[in-house]
mmCIF file with all atom_site columns, C-alpha atoms in Angstrom:
data_model
loop_
_atom_site.group_PDB
_atom_site.id
_atom_site.type_symbol
_atom_site.label_atom_id
_atom_site.label_alt_id
_atom_site.label_comp_id
_atom_site.label_asym_id
_atom_site.label_entity_id
_atom_site.label_seq_id
_atom_site.pdbx_PDB_ins_code
_atom_site.Cartn_x
_atom_site.Cartn_y
_atom_site.Cartn_z
_atom_site.occupancy
_atom_site.B_iso_or_equiv
_atom_site.pdbx_formal_charge
_atom_site.auth_seq_id
_atom_site.auth_comp_id
_atom_site.auth_asym_id
_atom_site.auth_atom_id
_atom_site.pdbx_PDB_model_num
ATOM 1   C CA . MET A 1 1   ? -36.677 27.001  81.780  1.00 68.00 ? 1   MET A CA 1
ATOM 2   C CA . SER A 1 2   ? -38.298 29.609  79.829  1.00 77.00 ? 2   SER A CA 1
ATOM 3   C CA . GLY A 1 3   ? -39.365 29.494  76.171  1.00 76.00 ? 3   GLY A CA 1
ATOM 4   C CA . GLY A 1 4   ? -36.471 31.756  75.188  1.00 80.00 ? 4   GLY A CA 1
ATOM 5   C CA . GLU A 1 5   ? -33.931 29.506  76.761  1.00 87.00 ? 5   GLU A CA 1
ATOM 6   C CA . VAL A 1 6   ? -35.372 26.400  75.054  1.00 87.00 ? 6   VAL A CA 1
ATOM 7   C CA . ALA A 1 7   ? -35.352 28.175  71.715  1.00 88.00 ? 7   ALA A CA 1
ATOM 8   C CA . GLY A 1 8   ? -31.755 29.230  72.302  1.00 89.00 ? 8   GLY A CA 1
ATOM 9   C CA . ILE A 1 9   ? -30.761 25.682  73.154  1.00 91.00 ? 9   ILE A CA 1
ATOM 10  C CA . LEU A 1 10  ? -32.553 24.356  70.040  1.00 91.00 ? 10  LEU A CA 1
ATOM 11  C CA . VAL A 1 11  ? -30.812 26.924  67.852  1.00 91.00 ? 11  VAL A CA 1
ATOM 12  C CA . ALA A 1 12  ? -27.448 26.048  69.441  1.00 93.00 ? 12  ALA A CA 1
ATOM 13  C CA . VAL A 1 13  ? -28.049 22.301  68.893  1.00 93.00 ? 13  VAL A CA 1
ATOM 14  C CA . PHE A 1 14  ? -29.178 22.976  65.333  1.00 93.00 ? 14  PHE A CA 1
ATOM 15  C CA . TRP A 1 15  ? -26.026 25.023  64.678  1.00 94.00 ? 15  TRP A CA 1
ATOM 16  C CA . ALA A 1 16  ? -23.868 22.316  66.281  1.00 95.00 ? 16  ALA A CA 1
ATOM 17  C CA . ILE A 1 17  ? -25.430 19.659  64.016  1.00 95.00 ? 17  ILE A CA 1
ATOM 18  C CA . LEU A 1 18  ? -25.075 21.915  60.964  1.00 95.00 ? 18  LEU A CA 1
ATOM 19  C CA . VAL A 1 19  ? -21.423 22.664  61.743  1.00 95.00 ? 19  VAL A CA 1
ATOM 20  C CA . SER A 1 20  ? -20.782 18.921  62.266  1.00 95.00 ? 20  SER A CA 1
ATOM 21  C CA . PHE A 1 21  ? -22.295 18.096  58.862  1.00 95.00 ? 21  PHE A CA 1
ATOM 22  C CA . LEU A 1 22  ? -20.309 20.871  57.240  1.00 96.00 ? 22  LEU A CA 1
ATOM 23  C CA . ALA A 1 23  ? -17.109 19.651  58.946  1.00 96.00 ? 23  ALA A CA 1
ATOM 24  C CA . VAL A 1 24  ? -17.701 16.083  57.694  1.00 96.00 ? 24  VAL A CA 1
ATOM 25  C CA . ALA A 1 25  ? -18.442 17.408  54.185  1.00 96.00 ? 25  ALA A CA 1
ATOM 26  C CA . LEU A 1 26  ? -15.288 19.567  54.226  1.00 96.00 ? 26  LEU A CA 1
ATOM 27  C CA . VAL A 1 27  ? -13.154 16.618  55.422  1.00 96.00 ? 27  VAL A CA 1
ATOM 28  C CA . ARG A 1 28  ? -14.529 14.410  52.595  1.00 97.00 ? 28  ARG A CA 1
ATOM 29  C CA . LEU A 1 29  ? -14.010 17.207  50.084  1.00 97.00 ? 29  LEU A CA 1
ATOM 30  C CA . ALA A 1 30  ? -10.398 17.573  51.265  1.00 96.00 ? 30  ALA A CA 1
ATOM 31  C CA . GLN A 1 31  ? -9.870  13.796  50.841  1.00 97.00 ? 31  GLN A CA 1
ATOM 32  C CA . THR A 1 32  ? -11.364 13.933  47.344  1.00 97.00 ? 32  THR A CA 1
ATOM 33  C CA . LEU A 1 33  ? -9.123  16.877  46.417  1.00 96.00 ? 33  LEU A CA 1
ATOM 34  C CA . ARG A 1 34  ? -6.025  15.021  47.696  1.00 97.00 ? 34  ARG A CA 1
ATOM 35  C CA . ALA A 1 35  ? -6.960  11.910  45.687  1.00 96.00 ? 35  ALA A CA 1
ATOM 36  C CA . THR A 1 36  ? -7.596  14.043  42.598  1.00 96.00 ? 36  THR A CA 1
ATOM 37  C CA . THR A 1 37  ? -4.261  15.805  43.040  1.00 96.00 ? 37  THR A CA 1
ATOM 38  C CA . ARG A 1 38  ? -2.503  12.444  43.343  1.00 96.00 ? 38  ARG A CA 1
ATOM 39  C CA . LEU A 1 39  ? -4.265  11.158  40.199  1.00 95.00 ? 39  LEU A CA 1
ATOM 40  C CA . VAL A 1 40  ? -3.375  14.273  38.193  1.00 93.00 ? 40  VAL A CA 1
ATOM 41  C CA . THR A 1 41  ? 0.266   13.971  39.301  1.00 93.00 ? 41  THR A CA 1
ATOM 42  C CA . GLU A 1 42  ? 0.425   10.309  38.238  1.00 92.00 ? 42  GLU A CA 1
ATOM 43  C CA . VAL A 1 43  ? -1.220  11.041  34.873  1.00 91.00 ? 43  VAL A CA 1
ATOM 44  C CA . THR A 1 44  ? 1.185   13.918  34.288  1.00 90.00 ? 44  THR A CA 1
ATOM 45  C CA . ASP A 1 45  ? 4.163   11.743  35.192  1.00 90.00 ? 45  ASP A CA 1
ATOM 46  C CA . GLN A 1 46  ? 3.037   9.137   32.637  1.00 90.00 ? 46  GLN A CA 1
ATOM 47  C CA . ALA A 1 47  ? 1.804   11.526  29.950  1.00 89.00 ? 47  ALA A CA 1
ATOM 48  C CA . VAL A 1 48  ? 5.001   13.560  29.594  1.00 87.00 ? 48  VAL A CA 1
ATOM 49  C CA . PRO A 1 49  ? 7.164   10.599  28.462  1.00 89.00 ? 49  PRO A CA 1
ATOM 50  C CA . LEU A 1 50  ? 4.344   9.394   26.184  1.00 90.00 ? 50  LEU A CA 1
ATOM 51  C CA . LEU A 1 51  ? 4.119   12.809  24.556  1.00 89.00 ? 51  LEU A CA 1
ATOM 52  C CA . ALA A 1 52  ? 7.887   12.845  24.067  1.00 90.00 ? 52  ALA A CA 1
ATOM 53  C CA . ASP A 1 53  ? 7.736   9.382   22.450  1.00 92.00 ? 53  ASP A CA 1
ATOM 54  C CA . ALA A 1 54  ? 4.830   10.460  20.237  1.00 92.00 ? 54  ALA A CA 1
ATOM 55  C CA . SER A 1 55  ? 6.740   13.542  19.164  1.00 92.00 ? 55  SER A CA 1
ATOM 56  C CA . GLU A 1 56  ? 9.796   11.425  18.293  1.00 93.00 ? 56  GLU A CA 1
ATOM 57  C CA . THR A 1 57  ? 7.595   8.995   16.344  1.00 94.00 ? 57  THR A CA 1
ATOM 58  C CA . VAL A 1 58  ? 6.059   11.840  14.339  1.00 94.00 ? 58  VAL A CA 1
ATOM 59  C CA . ARG A 1 59  ? 9.523   13.207  13.532  1.00 94.00 ? 59  ARG A CA 1
ATOM 60  C CA . SER A 1 60  ? 10.694  9.752   12.447  1.00 94.00 ? 60  SER A CA 1
ATOM 61  C CA . ALA A 1 61  ? 7.596   9.279   10.278  1.00 94.00 ? 61  ALA A CA 1
ATOM 62  C CA . GLN A 1 62  ? 8.212   12.646  8.632   1.00 95.00 ? 62  GLN A CA 1
ATOM 63  C CA . THR A 1 63  ? 11.810  11.636  7.891   1.00 94.00 ? 63  THR A CA 1
ATOM 64  C CA . GLN A 1 64  ? 10.617  8.363   6.334   1.00 94.00 ? 64  GLN A CA 1
ATOM 65  C CA . LEU A 1 65  ? 8.014   10.201  4.256   1.00 94.00 ? 65  LEU A CA 1
ATOM 66  C CA . ASP A 1 66  ? 10.701  12.559  2.985   1.00 93.00 ? 66  ASP A CA 1
ATOM 67  C CA . ARG A 1 67  ? 12.809  9.549   1.974   1.00 93.00 ? 67  ARG A CA 1
ATOM 68  C CA . VAL A 1 68  ? 9.860   7.896   0.216   1.00 93.00 ? 68  VAL A CA 1
ATOM 69  C CA . ASP A 1 69  ? 9.146   11.141  -1.616  1.00 93.00 ? 69  ASP A CA 1
ATOM 70  C CA . ALA A 1 70  ? 12.759  11.299  -2.789  1.00 92.00 ? 70  ALA A CA 1
ATOM 71  C CA . ILE A 1 71  ? 12.627  7.665   -3.927  1.00 93.00 ? 71  ILE A CA 1
ATOM 72  C CA . ALA A 1 72  ? 9.366   8.263   -5.802  1.00 93.00 ? 72  ALA A CA 1
ATOM 73  C CA . SER A 1 73  ? 10.809  11.251  -7.636  1.00 92.00 ? 73  SER A CA 1
ATOM 74  C CA . ASP A 1 74  ? 13.928  9.208   -8.539  1.00 92.00 ? 74  ASP A CA 1
ATOM 75  C CA . VAL A 1 75  ? 11.747  6.383   -9.860  1.00 92.00 ? 75  VAL A CA 1
ATOM 76  C CA . GLN A 1 76  ? 9.754   8.859   -11.929 1.00 92.00 ? 76  GLN A CA 1
ATOM 77  C CA . GLU A 1 77  ? 12.963  10.249  -13.406 1.00 92.00 ? 77  GLU A CA 1
ATOM 78  C CA . VAL A 1 78  ? 14.287  6.751   -14.190 1.00 92.00 ? 78  VAL A CA 1
ATOM 79  C CA . THR A 1 79  ? 10.967  5.861   -15.833 1.00 93.00 ? 79  THR A CA 1
ATOM 80  C CA . SER A 1 80  ? 11.036  8.913   -18.066 1.00 91.00 ? 80  SER A CA 1
ATOM 81  C CA . ASN A 1 81  ? 14.693  8.189   -18.968 1.00 90.00 ? 81  ASN A CA 1
ATOM 82  C CA . ALA A 1 82  ? 13.856  4.562   -19.810 1.00 90.00 ? 82  ALA A CA 1
ATOM 83  C CA . SER A 1 83  ? 10.944  5.691   -21.950 1.00 90.00 ? 83  SER A CA 1
ATOM 84  C CA . ALA A 1 84  ? 13.155  8.137   -23.834 1.00 89.00 ? 84  ALA A CA 1
ATOM 85  C CA . LEU A 1 85  ? 15.823  5.455   -24.271 1.00 88.00 ? 85  LEU A CA 1
ATOM 86  C CA . SER A 1 86  ? 13.357  2.890   -25.622 1.00 87.00 ? 86  SER A CA 1
ATOM 87  C CA . THR A 1 87  ? 11.979  5.467   -28.066 1.00 86.00 ? 87  THR A CA 1
ATOM 88  C CA . THR A 1 88  ? 15.514  6.274   -29.233 1.00 85.00 ? 88  THR A CA 1
ATOM 89  C CA . VAL A 1 89  ? 16.449  2.598   -29.608 1.00 81.00 ? 89  VAL A CA 1
ATOM 90  C CA . ALA A 1 90  ? 13.229  1.825   -31.486 1.00 80.00 ? 90  ALA A CA 1
ATOM 91  C CA . SER A 1 91  ? 13.718  4.712   -33.892 1.00 79.00 ? 91  SER A CA 1
ATOM 92  C CA . THR A 1 92  ? 17.438  3.993   -34.370 1.00 81.00 ? 92  THR A CA 1
ATOM 93  C CA . PHE A 1 93  ? 17.410  0.202   -34.735 1.00 77.00 ? 93  PHE A CA 1
ATOM 94  C CA . GLY A 1 94  ? 13.783  -0.503  -35.647 1.00 77.00 ? 94  GLY A CA 1
ATOM 95  C CA . GLY A 1 95  ? 13.974  0.368   -39.335 1.00 80.00 ? 95  GLY A CA 1
ATOM 96  C CA . PRO A 1 96  ? 17.285  -1.380  -40.040 1.00 79.00 ? 96  PRO A CA 1
ATOM 97  C CA . LEU A 1 97  ? 16.218  -4.515  -38.150 1.00 78.00 ? 97  LEU A CA 1
ATOM 98  C CA . VAL A 1 98  ? 13.027  -4.744  -40.193 1.00 80.00 ? 98  VAL A CA 1
ATOM 99  C CA . LYS A 1 99  ? 15.067  -4.397  -43.356 1.00 82.00 ? 99  LYS A CA 1
ATOM 100 C CA . VAL A 1 100 ? 17.515  -7.123  -42.245 1.00 83.00 ? 100 VAL A CA 1
ATOM 101 C CA . ALA A 1 101 ? 14.626  -9.449  -41.381 1.00 83.00 ? 101 ALA A CA 1
ATOM 102 C CA . ALA A 1 102 ? 12.974  -8.808  -44.757 1.00 86.00 ? 102 ALA A CA 1
ATOM 103 C CA . PHE A 1 103 ? 16.270  -9.424  -46.549 1.00 85.00 ? 103 PHE A CA 1
ATOM 104 C CA . GLY A 1 104 ? 16.755  -12.697 -44.659 1.00 87.00 ? 104 GLY A CA 1
ATOM 105 C CA . TYR A 1 105 ? 13.245  -13.797 -45.544 1.00 87.00 ? 105 TYR A CA 1
ATOM 106 C CA . GLY A 1 106 ? 13.845  -12.995 -49.209 1.00 86.00 ? 106 GLY A CA 1
ATOM 107 C CA . VAL A 1 107 ? 17.133  -14.907 -49.190 1.00 87.00 ? 107 VAL A CA 1
ATOM 108 C CA . ARG A 1 108 ? 15.458  -17.972 -47.649 1.00 86.00 ? 108 ARG A CA 1
ATOM 109 C CA . ARG A 1 109 ? 12.691  -17.892 -50.252 1.00 85.00 ? 109 ARG A CA 1
ATOM 110 C CA . ALA A 1 110 ? 15.198  -17.538 -53.061 1.00 84.00 ? 110 ALA A CA 1
ATOM 111 C CA . ILE A 1 111 ? 17.283  -20.449 -51.776 1.00 86.00 ? 111 ILE A CA 1
ATOM 112 C CA . GLY A 1 112 ? 14.132  -22.504 -51.299 1.00 80.00 ? 112 GLY A CA 1
ATOM 113 C CA . ARG A 1 113 ? 13.196  -22.069 -54.971 1.00 78.00 ? 113 ARG A CA 1
ATOM 114 C CA . ARG A 1 114 ? 16.648  -23.123 -56.169 1.00 70.00 ? 114 ARG A CA 1
ATOM 115 C CA . THR A 1 115 ? 16.526  -26.588 -54.537 1.00 60.00 ? 115 THR A CA 1
ATOM 116 C CA . PRO A 1 116 ? 15.813  -29.411 -56.987 1.00 57.00 ? 116 PRO A CA 1
ATOM 117 C CA . ALA A 1 117 ? 12.227  -30.520 -57.143 1.00 57.00 ? 117 ALA A CA 1
ATOM 118 C CA . GLU A 1 118 ? 11.306  -33.635 -55.274 1.00 58.00 ? 118 GLU A CA 1
ATOM 119 C CA . PRO A 1 119 ? 10.335  -36.616 -57.341 1.00 57.00 ? 119 PRO A CA 1
ATOM 120 C CA . GLU A 1 120 ? 6.599   -36.918 -57.658 1.00 57.00 ? 120 GLU A CA 1
ATOM 121 C CA . ARG A 1 121 ? 5.141   -39.087 -54.986 1.00 61.00 ? 121 ARG A CA 1
ATOM 122 C CA . ARG A 1 122 ? 1.805   -40.727 -55.075 1.00 58.00 ? 122 ARG A CA 1
ATOM 123 C CA . THR A 1 123 ? -0.516  -41.223 -52.193 1.00 59.00 ? 123 THR A CA 1
ATOM 124 C CA . VAL A 1 124 ? -2.673  -44.291 -51.917 1.00 56.00 ? 124 VAL A CA 1
ATOM 125 C CA . LEU A 1 125 ? -6.113  -43.881 -50.383 1.00 59.00 ? 125 LEU A CA 1
ATOM 126 C CA . VAL A 1 126 ? -8.070  -47.058 -49.791 1.00 62.00 ? 126 VAL A CA 1
ATOM 127 C CA . GLY A 1 127 ? -7.112  -48.707 -52.985 1.00 59.00 ? 127 GLY A CA 1
ATOM 128 C CA . ARG A 1 128 ? -6.926  -45.546 -55.145 1.00 59.00 ? 128 ARG A CA 1
ATOM 129 C CA . THR A 1 129 ? -3.925  -43.562 -56.255 1.00 58.00 ? 129 THR A CA 1
ATOM 130 C CA . VAL A 1 130 ? -4.191  -39.776 -55.993 1.00 57.00 ? 130 VAL A CA 1
ATOM 131 C CA . PRO A 1 131 ? -1.848  -37.738 -58.221 1.00 59.00 ? 131 PRO A CA 1
ATOM 132 C CA . SER A 1 132 ? 0.298   -35.178 -56.440 1.00 58.00 ? 132 SER A CA 1
ATOM 133 C CA . ALA A 1 133 ? -1.468  -32.251 -58.112 1.00 53.00 ? 133 ALA A CA 1
ATOM 134 C CA . ARG A 1 134 ? -4.765  -33.182 -56.487 1.00 52.00 ? 134 ARG A CA 1
ATOM 135 C CA . ARG A 1 135 ? -3.027  -33.772 -53.166 1.00 50.00 ? 135 ARG A CA 1
ATOM 136 C CA . LYS A 1 136 ? -1.633  -30.229 -53.228 1.00 52.00 ? 136 LYS A CA 1
ATOM 137 C CA . LYS A 1 137 ? -5.096  -28.819 -53.856 1.00 53.00 ? 137 LYS A CA 1
ATOM 138 C CA . ARG A 1 138 ? -6.437  -30.643 -50.810 1.00 53.00 ? 138 ARG A CA 1
ATOM 139 C CA . LYS A 1 139 ? -3.620  -29.373 -48.562 1.00 52.00 ? 139 LYS A CA 1
ATOM 140 C CA . GLY A 1 140 ? -3.779  -25.907 -49.770 1.00 48.00 ? 140 GLY A CA 1
#
């Protein structure tokens, strides 16, 4: 065998080894691509219904928020109406009620003065008699 033939055989063996490594790498790459494709298909199959559910949930939440907004505006209107009503009632009935209460108080005082005076009572304190005039000063 000559040097050229040995070099040719070495180059052929080298190329055979290189092609074998490349073939193994390509086979593994193809397996990885198949597994990735399968994974993407499964994720897509699960994600589409989840996205539909999420979209429905967002629509439902928006509907509920619209209802809450309507309720809040109704409550605000009722509050302002109640405030106006209480102001009207206070201005309409407040003055006359105060006058009726004052009149009743005056009548009670007048009736209280017309009752006959109680007979004078004496209080005994440890052996001493205190006239009613002094007793009233102490209470008063």
